[in-house]
Amino acid sequence: MSSEFQPSVYQSAIFDWVSNGTGNAIINAVAGSGKTTTLVEASKLIDSDNVLFAAFNTHIVGTLRSRLPKKTICRTMHSIGRECLLKHLGLTTIKPISNKYRAYCRTIAKSIHEQLETIYDNKLKAFDFNSDVDLPDAPPLVEEIRNQLQTLTDFCRTTLADPESLEELENLAEHFSIDCPVPLPKIKDYVKHILDMGESDALESNTIDFTDMLWLTFKWNLKPPKFHWVLIDEAQDLNASQLHLVNKMVGENTRLLFVGDPKQAIYGFSGADSNAFSNIKVKTNAQEFPLSICYRCPAKIVGLAKTIVEQIEPRPGCIDGEITEIKEDAILSHVKDGDLILCRSTAPLVKLCFKLLSNKKQARIKGKDIGKALIKIVKDVEAEDGFDFTQFLDFLEKIKIERINKLNQKPDNEQQVEDFIDQVESIAACFVSYNCKSAPEFRAELDNLFSDESTVITLSTIHKTKGLEEDRVFILHYEKMPLKWKKQKDWQFTQENNLKYVAITRTKQHLYLVSEVQEA
């Protein structure tokens, strides 16, 4: 352990367990409590040359390697899965292909659409237009079917659901509110076929994507190396395929040490187990340790966070800090270089970003993938019959109405509707602000607006801020959190409340709670 490191009473209990205890443990760590530092210092107490530190992403791996003992192996779960695949396939290297399953899904979606069109045409031929019976529904579009197929295949791989089980597919669709324009009993076999294609191509042509690194390790029952100790950060965000890999690394005398914060579980929408923390504790028979002192946030901010997470404590001797409530129309007079601006939705960030840029303040929105999603919608607008860029907003509104009408025909799609409206409003704000002359120029500007690189003023959705901190943080539309919608599931509301907690605990000095200005 570092001579300058002074452990808290909570950390001391954990370190004593590492040195003198037995079995497995899980640390319930509040935001800013130094959970990664705790794992790093714990690793220095382990007398073994067979220790794995499982980090959340490759960036964290890079920053940790200089802090960890040389004997400790620091890897991501995906890199371990990739190593298993390389060994199984007899390869020395393999490059993931991001759109591997998209190609499969689109090909099959076209085939399904053609079949449904034939059925529809036959119904029309036999239809009595003089009757009072409604016309048969037109078949869903190819892109709608492709989205359904890809969403189901992706979630089957991350959750390890059985594609041959209609019940498990129905559970996936219900839990994640997946839009299913084609009834599941009629599409089930296609999902299995797509997964078989993915497996076959991995074997025959060595093509994999990022998710395959874990899913195929499970599917082929591959065996990763065993470790004496496995230290796992961000345990609350693990999905079923990652947990399976952890279990495979356990030998007869392996000890597991997890650290996470169940109140920072915010990735349930992407396939993470929303109850990962409690499930890990039960399945591994882990002893739970608290890590309750927040070293990041001042006392006033900790007090606000305490309304969500009761056990969070301020560090001894910390400053009071400041919490300031302002209206959105006053934000420009408060924002300074180095500030972090957060929001649950994208559109308010886009509008504010343009205001900052027009006031000669350097700003960017974090999240290259958000920009790509908006560009995808722009391309859909361009594909409309008779598209004219000078009438872009009219064509955008047309797509908006059509998609919302279709989403509203299915139950439990309220959040998908809100998310799509947010995307459309973001695109509209960009279009008005950029004054571009062509669609390609507009797409290039969108691509440039969203970035994962650091900038002077960073705007970000809360989902993108895990691990970030700044002296001064603004939360836009704070009064709308936690976000609520009709037919919201319990796990979704819990994660919305978690997002509020994550946003509050990003600041080290001053928190601005920014409320929306209501139109008269």
Coordinates of C-alpha atoms in Angstrom, one line a residue:
M1 CA 0.0 0.0 0.0
S2 CA 1.3 3.5 -0.8
S3 CA 2.9 5.2 2.2
E4 CA 1.0 8.5 1.5
F5 CA -2.4 6.7 1.2
Q6 CA -4.4 7.0 4.4
P7 CA -7.4 4.6 4.3
S8 CA -10.8 5.5 5.7
V9 CA -12.4 3.3 8.3
Y10 CA -14.5 1.7 5.5
Q11 CA -11.4 1.0 3.4
S12 CA -9.5 -0.4 6.4
A13 CA -12.3 -3.0 6.9
I14 CA -12.0 -4.0 3.2
F15 CA -8.2 -4.3 3.3
D16 CA -8.4 -6.4 6.5
W17 CA -10.8 -8.7 4.6
V18 CA -8.4 -8.9 1.7
S19 CA -5.5 -9.8 3.9
N20 CA -7.2 -12.0 6.5
G21 CA -10.7 -12.9 5.3
T22 CA -12.0 -15.7 3.1
G23 CA -14.6 -16.1 0.3
N24 CA -15.9 -13.3 -1.9
A25 CA -16.9 -9.7 -1.2
I26 CA -18.8 -6.8 -2.9
I27 CA -18.3 -3.2 -2.1
N28 CA -21.3 -0.8 -2.1
A29 CA -19.5 2.4 -3.0
V30 CA -21.2 5.8 -3.2
A31 CA -20.3 8.3 -6.0
G32 CA -16.9 9.9 -5.5
S33 CA -15.8 7.4 -2.8
G34 CA -12.6 6.3 -4.5
K35 CA -13.8 2.9 -5.5
T36 CA -11.2 2.4 -8.2
T37 CA -8.5 3.6 -5.8
T38 CA -9.8 1.1 -3.2
L39 CA -9.4 -1.8 -5.6
V40 CA -5.9 -0.6 -6.7
E41 CA -4.7 -0.4 -3.0
A42 CA -6.4 -3.8 -2.3
S43 CA -4.4 -5.3 -5.2
K44 CA -1.2 -4.2 -3.5
L45 CA -2.1 -6.4 -0.5
I46 CA -2.5 -9.6 -2.5
D47 CA 0.4 -12.0 -2.4
S48 CA -0.1 -13.7 -5.7
D49 CA 1.1 -13.3 -9.3
N50 CA -2.2 -14.4 -10.7
V51 CA -4.5 -11.4 -10.1
L52 CA -6.9 -9.9 -12.7
F53 CA -8.2 -6.3 -12.5
A54 CA -11.3 -6.2 -14.8
A55 CA -11.7 -2.6 -15.9
F56 CA -14.8 -1.1 -17.5
N57 CA -13.2 0.1 -20.8
T58 CA -9.8 0.3 -22.6
H59 CA -9.3 3.9 -21.5
I60 CA -9.5 3.0 -17.9
V61 CA -7.1 0.1 -18.5
G62 CA -4.6 2.5 -19.9
T63 CA -4.8 4.8 -16.9
L64 CA -4.6 2.0 -14.4
R65 CA -1.6 0.0 -15.6
S66 CA 0.9 2.5 -14.1
R67 CA -1.0 2.4 -10.7
L68 CA -1.3 -1.3 -10.3
P69 CA 1.4 -3.8 -9.2
K70 CA 3.3 -5.2 -12.2
K71 CA 2.1 -8.7 -11.2
T72 CA -1.6 -7.6 -11.6
I73 CA -3.1 -8.1 -15.1
C74 CA -5.5 -5.3 -16.1
R75 CA -7.9 -6.2 -18.9
T76 CA -11.5 -5.5 -20.0
M77 CA -14.0 -8.4 -20.2
H78 CA -14.2 -8.0 -23.9
S79 CA -10.4 -8.4 -24.4
I80 CA -10.5 -11.6 -22.4
G81 CA -13.4 -12.9 -24.5
R82 CA -11.4 -11.9 -27.6
E83 CA -8.4 -13.8 -26.4
C84 CA -10.6 -16.9 -26.0
L85 CA -11.9 -16.5 -29.6
L86 CA -8.4 -16.1 -31.0
K87 CA -7.2 -19.3 -29.3
H88 CA -10.3 -21.2 -30.4
L89 CA -10.0 -20.0 -34.0
G90 CA -6.2 -20.5 -34.2
L91 CA -5.6 -16.8 -34.9
T92 CA -3.1 -14.2 -33.7
T93 CA -5.4 -11.2 -34.4
I94 CA -8.9 -10.4 -35.4
K95 CA -10.6 -7.1 -36.2
P96 CA -14.2 -6.6 -35.1
I97 CA -16.8 -5.5 -37.8
S98 CA -19.3 -3.1 -36.3
N99 CA -22.1 -3.7 -38.8
K100 CA -21.9 -7.4 -39.1
Y101 CA -25.4 -8.3 -37.8
R102 CA -27.0 -5.2 -39.5
A103 CA -26.2 -6.7 -42.9
Y104 CA -27.8 -10.1 -41.9
C105 CA -30.9 -8.4 -40.5
R106 CA -31.4 -6.2 -43.5
T107 CA -31.2 -9.1 -45.9
I108 CA -33.7 -11.1 -43.9
A109 CA -36.0 -8.1 -43.3
K110 CA -36.3 -7.6 -47.1
S111 CA -37.3 -11.3 -47.5
I112 CA -39.9 -11.0 -44.7
H113 CA -41.2 -7.7 -46.1
E114 CA -41.7 -9.3 -49.6
Q115 CA -43.6 -12.2 -48.0
L116 CA -45.9 -9.9 -46.1
E117 CA -46.4 -7.7 -49.2
T118 CA -47.6 -10.8 -51.1
I119 CA -50.0 -11.6 -48.4
Y120 CA -51.2 -8.0 -48.2
D121 CA -51.7 -7.8 -52.0
N122 CA -53.8 -11.0 -52.0
K123 CA -55.9 -9.6 -49.2
L124 CA -56.5 -6.5 -51.2
K125 CA -57.5 -8.5 -54.2
A126 CA -60.1 -10.3 -52.2
F127 CA -61.3 -7.3 -50.3
D128 CA -64.8 -6.1 -50.7
F129 CA -64.5 -2.3 -50.8
N130 CA -68.3 -2.0 -50.4
S131 CA -68.2 -3.7 -47.0
D132 CA -67.9 -1.9 -43.6
V133 CA -64.8 -3.9 -42.8
D134 CA -61.6 -2.0 -42.4
L135 CA -58.8 -2.4 -44.9
P136 CA -56.1 -4.8 -43.9
D137 CA -53.0 -3.2 -42.4
A138 CA -50.1 -2.6 -44.7
P139 CA -46.9 -4.5 -44.0
P140 CA -44.2 -2.8 -41.9
L141 CA -41.3 -1.2 -43.7
V142 CA -38.1 -3.1 -44.3
E143 CA -36.3 -0.8 -41.9
E144 CA -38.8 -1.4 -39.1
I145 CA -38.4 -5.2 -39.5
R146 CA -34.6 -4.8 -39.6
N147 CA -34.7 -2.8 -36.3
Q148 CA -36.8 -5.5 -34.7
L149 CA -34.5 -8.3 -35.8
Q150 CA -31.3 -6.5 -34.8
T151 CA -32.6 -5.4 -31.4
L152 CA -33.8 -8.9 -30.6
T153 CA -30.5 -10.5 -31.7
D154 CA -28.4 -7.9 -29.8
F155 CA -30.3 -8.4 -26.6
C156 CA -30.2 -12.2 -27.0
R157 CA -26.5 -12.0 -27.1
T158 CA -26.0 -9.6 -24.1
T159 CA -28.6 -11.2 -21.9
L160 CA -27.9 -14.8 -23.1
A161 CA -31.6 -15.3 -23.8
D162 CA -32.5 -18.5 -25.7
P163 CA -33.6 -17.4 -29.2
E164 CA -35.5 -20.7 -29.6
S165 CA -37.7 -19.9 -26.6
L166 CA -40.7 -17.8 -27.4
E167 CA -41.2 -17.1 -23.7
E168 CA -37.7 -15.6 -23.4
L169 CA -38.1 -13.5 -26.5
E170 CA -41.4 -12.2 -25.2
N171 CA -39.7 -11.4 -21.9
L172 CA -37.0 -9.4 -23.7
A173 CA -39.6 -7.5 -25.7
E174 CA -41.6 -6.7 -22.6
H175 CA -38.7 -5.7 -20.4
F176 CA -36.9 -3.5 -23.0
S177 CA -40.1 -2.2 -24.7
I178 CA -38.9 -3.5 -28.0
D179 CA -41.1 -2.5 -31.0
C180 CA -42.3 -5.6 -32.7
P181 CA -44.1 -4.8 -36.0
V182 CA -43.9 -8.5 -36.8
P183 CA -45.4 -10.8 -34.1
L184 CA -42.8 -12.7 -32.2
P185 CA -44.1 -16.2 -33.0
K186 CA -43.6 -15.4 -36.8
I187 CA -40.2 -13.9 -36.4
K188 CA -38.7 -16.2 -33.7
D189 CA -37.1 -18.6 -36.2
Y190 CA -35.5 -15.7 -38.1
V191 CA -33.8 -14.5 -34.9
K192 CA -32.3 -17.9 -34.4
H193 CA -31.2 -18.0 -38.1
I194 CA -29.4 -14.7 -37.8
L195 CA -27.5 -15.8 -34.7
D196 CA -26.6 -19.0 -36.5
M197 CA -25.3 -16.9 -39.4
G198 CA -23.2 -14.9 -37.0
E199 CA -21.7 -18.0 -35.5
S200 CA -21.0 -19.6 -38.8
D201 CA -19.3 -16.6 -40.2
A202 CA -17.1 -16.3 -37.1
L203 CA -16.0 -19.9 -37.7
E204 CA -15.6 -19.8 -41.5
S205 CA -14.4 -16.2 -42.2
N206 CA -13.4 -15.0 -38.7
T207 CA -15.8 -12.1 -38.7
I208 CA -17.0 -10.9 -35.3
D209 CA -18.4 -7.8 -33.8
F210 CA -17.8 -6.4 -30.3
T211 CA -20.7 -8.3 -28.7
D212 CA -19.5 -11.6 -30.2
M213 CA -16.4 -11.4 -28.1
L214 CA -18.5 -12.3 -25.0
W215 CA -21.5 -14.1 -26.6
L216 CA -19.4 -16.6 -28.6
T217 CA -17.3 -17.3 -25.6
F218 CA -20.5 -18.4 -23.9
K219 CA -22.0 -20.1 -27.0
W220 CA -18.9 -22.2 -27.6
N221 CA -18.3 -22.8 -23.9
L222 CA -14.7 -21.5 -24.2
K223 CA -12.5 -21.4 -21.2
P224 CA -10.7 -18.3 -20.2
P225 CA -7.7 -18.5 -17.8
K226 CA -8.4 -19.1 -14.1
F227 CA -7.2 -16.5 -11.6
H228 CA -6.4 -16.6 -7.9
W229 CA -8.1 -13.2 -7.5
V230 CA -10.5 -11.3 -9.7
L231 CA -11.1 -7.6 -8.9
I232 CA -14.1 -6.1 -10.8
D233 CA -14.9 -2.4 -11.1
E234 CA -18.3 -1.0 -12.0
A235 CA -20.1 -4.2 -11.0
Q236 CA -23.5 -2.5 -11.2
D237 CA -23.2 -2.3 -15.0
L238 CA -22.4 -5.9 -15.8
N239 CA -24.6 -7.8 -18.2
A240 CA -25.3 -11.6 -18.3
S241 CA -22.6 -12.3 -20.8
Q242 CA -19.9 -10.5 -18.7
L243 CA -21.0 -12.3 -15.6
H244 CA -20.8 -15.6 -17.3
L245 CA -17.2 -14.9 -18.3
V246 CA -16.4 -13.9 -14.7
N247 CA -17.8 -17.3 -13.5
K248 CA -15.6 -19.1 -16.1
M249 CA -12.5 -17.5 -14.6
V250 CA -13.2 -18.9 -11.1
G251 CA -11.1 -21.8 -10.0
E252 CA -11.3 -23.9 -6.9
N253 CA -9.7 -21.3 -4.7
T254 CA -10.5 -18.1 -6.6
R255 CA -11.6 -15.1 -4.6
L256 CA -13.8 -12.4 -6.1
L257 CA -13.9 -8.7 -5.1
F258 CA -16.5 -6.6 -6.8
V259 CA -17.0 -2.9 -6.4
G260 CA -20.0 -0.9 -7.6
D261 CA -22.8 1.5 -6.8
P262 CA -26.3 0.2 -7.3
K263 CA -27.5 3.8 -7.4
Q264 CA -25.3 4.5 -10.4
A265 CA -26.8 1.6 -12.5
I266 CA -28.0 3.6 -15.6
Y267 CA -27.3 1.2 -18.5
G268 CA -30.3 -1.1 -18.1
F269 CA -31.6 0.1 -21.5
S270 CA -28.6 -1.4 -23.3
G271 CA -28.8 -4.8 -21.7
A272 CA -27.0 -4.4 -18.4
D273 CA -28.7 -6.3 -15.6
S274 CA -30.6 -3.6 -13.7
N275 CA -30.3 -5.7 -10.6
A276 CA -26.7 -6.8 -11.2
F277 CA -25.4 -5.6 -7.8
S278 CA -27.8 -7.6 -5.7
N279 CA -27.7 -10.6 -8.0
I280 CA -23.9 -10.8 -7.8
K281 CA -24.1 -10.6 -4.1
V282 CA -26.5 -13.6 -3.9
K283 CA -24.9 -15.7 -6.6
T284 CA -21.4 -15.4 -5.3
N285 CA -22.3 -15.5 -1.6
A286 CA -20.4 -12.2 -1.2
Q287 CA -19.9 -10.3 2.0
E288 CA -21.0 -6.7 1.5
F289 CA -18.8 -3.8 2.6
P290 CA -19.9 -0.1 2.6
L291 CA -17.7 2.6 1.1
S292 CA -19.8 5.7 2.0
I293 CA -17.5 8.7 2.2
C294 CA -17.7 11.0 -0.9
Y295 CA -14.4 12.7 -1.5
R296 CA -15.5 14.5 -4.6
C297 CA -18.5 16.6 -3.6
P298 CA -18.8 19.5 -1.1
A299 CA -21.1 19.1 1.9
K300 CA -24.1 20.9 0.4
I301 CA -24.0 18.7 -2.7
V302 CA -23.7 15.6 -0.5
G303 CA -26.7 16.8 1.4
L304 CA -28.7 17.0 -1.8
A305 CA -27.5 13.6 -3.0
K306 CA -28.5 12.2 0.4
T307 CA -32.2 12.6 -0.5
I308 CA -31.5 9.8 -3.0
V309 CA -28.7 7.8 -1.4
E310 CA -29.1 7.9 2.4
Q311 CA -25.8 6.4 3.3
I312 CA -23.6 9.0 1.4
E313 CA -21.3 11.0 3.7
P314 CA -19.2 14.1 3.1
R315 CA -15.4 13.8 3.7
P316 CA -14.1 15.2 6.9
G317 CA -13.2 18.9 6.6
C318 CA -14.7 19.3 3.1
I319 CA -15.9 22.7 2.0
D320 CA -19.6 23.6 2.0
G321 CA -19.8 24.2 -1.7
E322 CA -22.6 26.1 -3.5
I323 CA -25.9 25.2 -5.0
T324 CA -27.4 27.9 -7.2
E325 CA -30.9 27.7 -8.8
I326 CA -31.2 29.7 -12.0
K327 CA -33.5 29.9 -15.1
E328 CA -32.3 28.6 -18.4
D329 CA -32.4 32.1 -20.0
A330 CA -29.8 33.3 -17.5
I331 CA -27.3 30.5 -18.1
L332 CA -25.0 32.4 -20.5
S333 CA -24.1 34.9 -17.9
H334 CA -22.9 32.1 -15.5
V335 CA -21.1 29.6 -17.8
K336 CA -17.3 29.8 -17.8
D337 CA -14.5 27.9 -19.5
G338 CA -14.0 24.4 -18.0
D339 CA -17.7 24.0 -17.0
L340 CA -19.7 20.8 -17.5
I341 CA -23.3 21.1 -18.6
L342 CA -25.6 18.1 -18.2
C343 CA -29.1 17.2 -19.3
R344 CA -31.3 14.1 -19.5
S345 CA -32.2 14.9 -23.1
T346 CA -30.2 15.9 -26.1
A347 CA -32.3 18.7 -27.7
P348 CA -31.7 21.3 -24.8
L349 CA -28.0 20.7 -25.0
V350 CA -28.0 21.3 -28.8
K351 CA -29.9 24.6 -28.4
L352 CA -27.6 25.8 -25.7
C353 CA -24.5 24.7 -27.5
F354 CA -25.4 26.9 -30.5
K355 CA -26.0 29.9 -28.1
L356 CA -22.6 29.3 -26.6
L357 CA -20.9 29.1 -30.0
S358 CA -22.7 32.3 -31.2
N359 CA -21.3 34.0 -28.1
K360 CA -17.8 32.9 -29.1
K361 CA -17.5 30.2 -26.4
Q362 CA -15.8 27.0 -27.5
A363 CA -18.2 24.1 -26.8
R364 CA -19.0 20.6 -28.0
I365 CA -21.5 17.9 -27.1
K366 CA -20.0 14.7 -25.8
G367 CA -21.0 11.5 -27.6
K368 CA -20.0 10.8 -31.2
D369 CA -22.6 8.0 -31.3
I370 CA -25.4 10.5 -30.6
G371 CA -24.4 12.4 -33.7
K372 CA -24.4 9.2 -35.7
A373 CA -27.9 8.5 -34.6
L374 CA -29.1 11.9 -35.7
I375 CA -27.3 11.6 -39.0
K376 CA -29.1 8.3 -39.6
I377 CA -32.4 10.1 -39.2
V378 CA -31.2 12.8 -41.6
K379 CA -30.4 10.1 -44.2
D380 CA -33.9 8.7 -43.7
V381 CA -35.3 12.2 -44.5
E382 CA -33.2 12.4 -47.6
A383 CA -34.6 9.0 -48.8
E384 CA -38.2 10.4 -48.8
D385 CA -39.8 10.6 -52.2
G386 CA -39.4 14.0 -53.8
F387 CA -37.0 15.2 -51.1
D388 CA -35.9 18.8 -51.4
F389 CA -33.3 20.1 -49.0
T390 CA -34.8 23.6 -49.0
Q391 CA -37.9 22.0 -47.5
F392 CA -36.0 19.8 -45.0
L393 CA -38.0 20.7 -42.0
D394 CA -41.3 19.8 -43.7
F395 CA -39.9 16.4 -44.7
L396 CA -38.5 15.9 -41.1
E397 CA -42.0 16.7 -39.7
K398 CA -43.5 14.2 -42.1
I399 CA -41.2 11.4 -40.8
K400 CA -41.8 12.5 -37.2
I401 CA -45.6 12.2 -37.6
E402 CA -45.4 8.8 -39.4
R403 CA -43.0 7.2 -36.9
I404 CA -44.8 8.5 -33.8
N405 CA -48.1 7.2 -35.2
K406 CA -46.6 3.8 -35.7
L407 CA -44.9 3.8 -32.2
N408 CA -48.2 4.8 -30.6
Q409 CA -49.9 1.8 -32.1
K410 CA -47.9 -0.5 -29.8
P411 CA -48.1 -0.6 -26.0
D412 CA -45.2 0.5 -23.7
N413 CA -43.6 2.8 -26.4
E414 CA -44.0 6.1 -24.6
Q415 CA -40.3 6.4 -23.9
Q416 CA -39.4 5.5 -27.5
V417 CA -41.7 8.3 -28.6
E418 CA -40.1 10.8 -26.2
D419 CA -36.6 9.7 -27.3
F420 CA -37.5 10.1 -31.0
I421 CA -39.1 13.5 -30.4
D422 CA -35.9 14.6 -28.6
Q423 CA -33.8 13.5 -31.6
V424 CA -36.1 15.3 -34.1
E425 CA -36.0 18.5 -32.1
S426 CA -32.2 18.3 -31.9
I427 CA -32.0 17.9 -35.7
A428 CA -34.4 20.8 -36.2
A429 CA -32.3 23.1 -33.9
C430 CA -29.1 22.2 -35.8
F431 CA -30.8 22.8 -39.2
V432 CA -32.0 26.3 -38.2
S433 CA -28.6 27.2 -36.7
Y434 CA -26.3 26.0 -39.4
N435 CA -28.0 27.4 -42.6
C436 CA -26.4 24.7 -44.7
K437 CA -26.8 24.5 -48.5
S438 CA -27.0 20.8 -48.9
A439 CA -27.7 17.6 -47.0
P440 CA -24.1 16.3 -47.1
E441 CA -22.9 19.7 -45.7
F442 CA -25.5 19.4 -42.9
R443 CA -24.5 15.9 -42.1
A444 CA -20.8 17.0 -41.9
E445 CA -21.8 19.8 -39.5
L446 CA -23.7 17.4 -37.3
D447 CA -20.8 15.0 -37.2
N448 CA -18.5 17.8 -36.1
L449 CA -20.9 19.1 -33.3
F450 CA -20.7 15.8 -31.4
S451 CA -17.3 14.7 -30.2
D452 CA -15.6 12.5 -27.6
E453 CA -12.6 14.8 -27.5
S454 CA -12.1 17.2 -24.6
T455 CA -13.2 20.8 -25.2
V456 CA -13.3 24.1 -23.4
I457 CA -17.0 23.8 -22.3
T458 CA -18.5 20.2 -22.4
L459 CA -22.2 19.6 -22.8
S460 CA -23.3 16.0 -22.2
T461 CA -26.3 13.8 -21.6
I462 CA -26.1 12.3 -18.1
H463 CA -25.6 8.8 -19.6
K464 CA -22.2 10.0 -21.0
T465 CA -20.9 11.5 -17.8
K466 CA -20.0 8.4 -15.7
G467 CA -16.5 9.0 -14.4
L468 CA -16.5 12.7 -15.2
E469 CA -16.2 15.5 -12.7
E470 CA -15.6 19.3 -12.8
D471 CA -15.4 22.2 -10.3
R472 CA -18.6 23.7 -11.7
V473 CA -21.5 21.6 -13.1
F474 CA -24.9 22.8 -14.6
I475 CA -27.9 20.5 -14.8
L476 CA -30.4 21.6 -17.4
H477 CA -34.1 21.0 -16.8
Y478 CA -33.4 19.7 -13.3
E479 CA -37.1 20.1 -12.3
K480 CA -38.0 17.3 -14.8
M481 CA -35.9 14.7 -13.1
P482 CA -36.5 11.9 -12.5
L483 CA -38.1 11.6 -15.9
K484 CA -41.5 9.8 -15.8
W485 CA -43.8 8.5 -18.5
K486 CA -46.9 6.4 -18.8
K487 CA -46.5 2.7 -18.2
Q488 CA -43.0 3.2 -17.0
K489 CA -41.6 0.0 -15.5
D490 CA -40.2 0.0 -12.0
W491 CA -36.7 -0.7 -13.1
Q492 CA -36.9 2.2 -15.6
F493 CA -38.0 4.7 -12.9
T494 CA -35.2 3.5 -10.6
Q495 CA -32.7 4.1 -13.3
E496 CA -34.1 7.6 -14.0
N497 CA -33.7 8.4 -10.3
N498 CA -30.1 7.0 -10.5
L499 CA -29.5 9.4 -13.4
K500 CA -30.4 12.3 -11.2
Y501 CA -28.0 11.1 -8.5
V502 CA -25.2 10.7 -11.1
A503 CA -25.8 14.2 -12.3
I504 CA -25.7 15.8 -8.9
T505 CA -22.5 14.1 -7.9
R506 CA -20.3 15.3 -10.8
T507 CA -19.4 18.6 -9.2
K508 CA -16.4 19.4 -6.9
Q509 CA -17.4 22.9 -5.9
H510 CA -20.5 24.5 -7.4
L511 CA -23.7 23.0 -8.7
Y512 CA -26.2 25.0 -10.8
L513 CA -29.7 23.7 -11.0
V514 CA -31.2 25.1 -14.2
S515 CA -34.9 25.1 -14.7
E516 CA -36.7 25.5 -18.0
V517 CA -38.3 28.8 -18.9
Q518 CA -42.0 28.2 -19.5
E519 CA -43.4 29.7 -22.6
A520 CA -46.2 32.2 -22.0

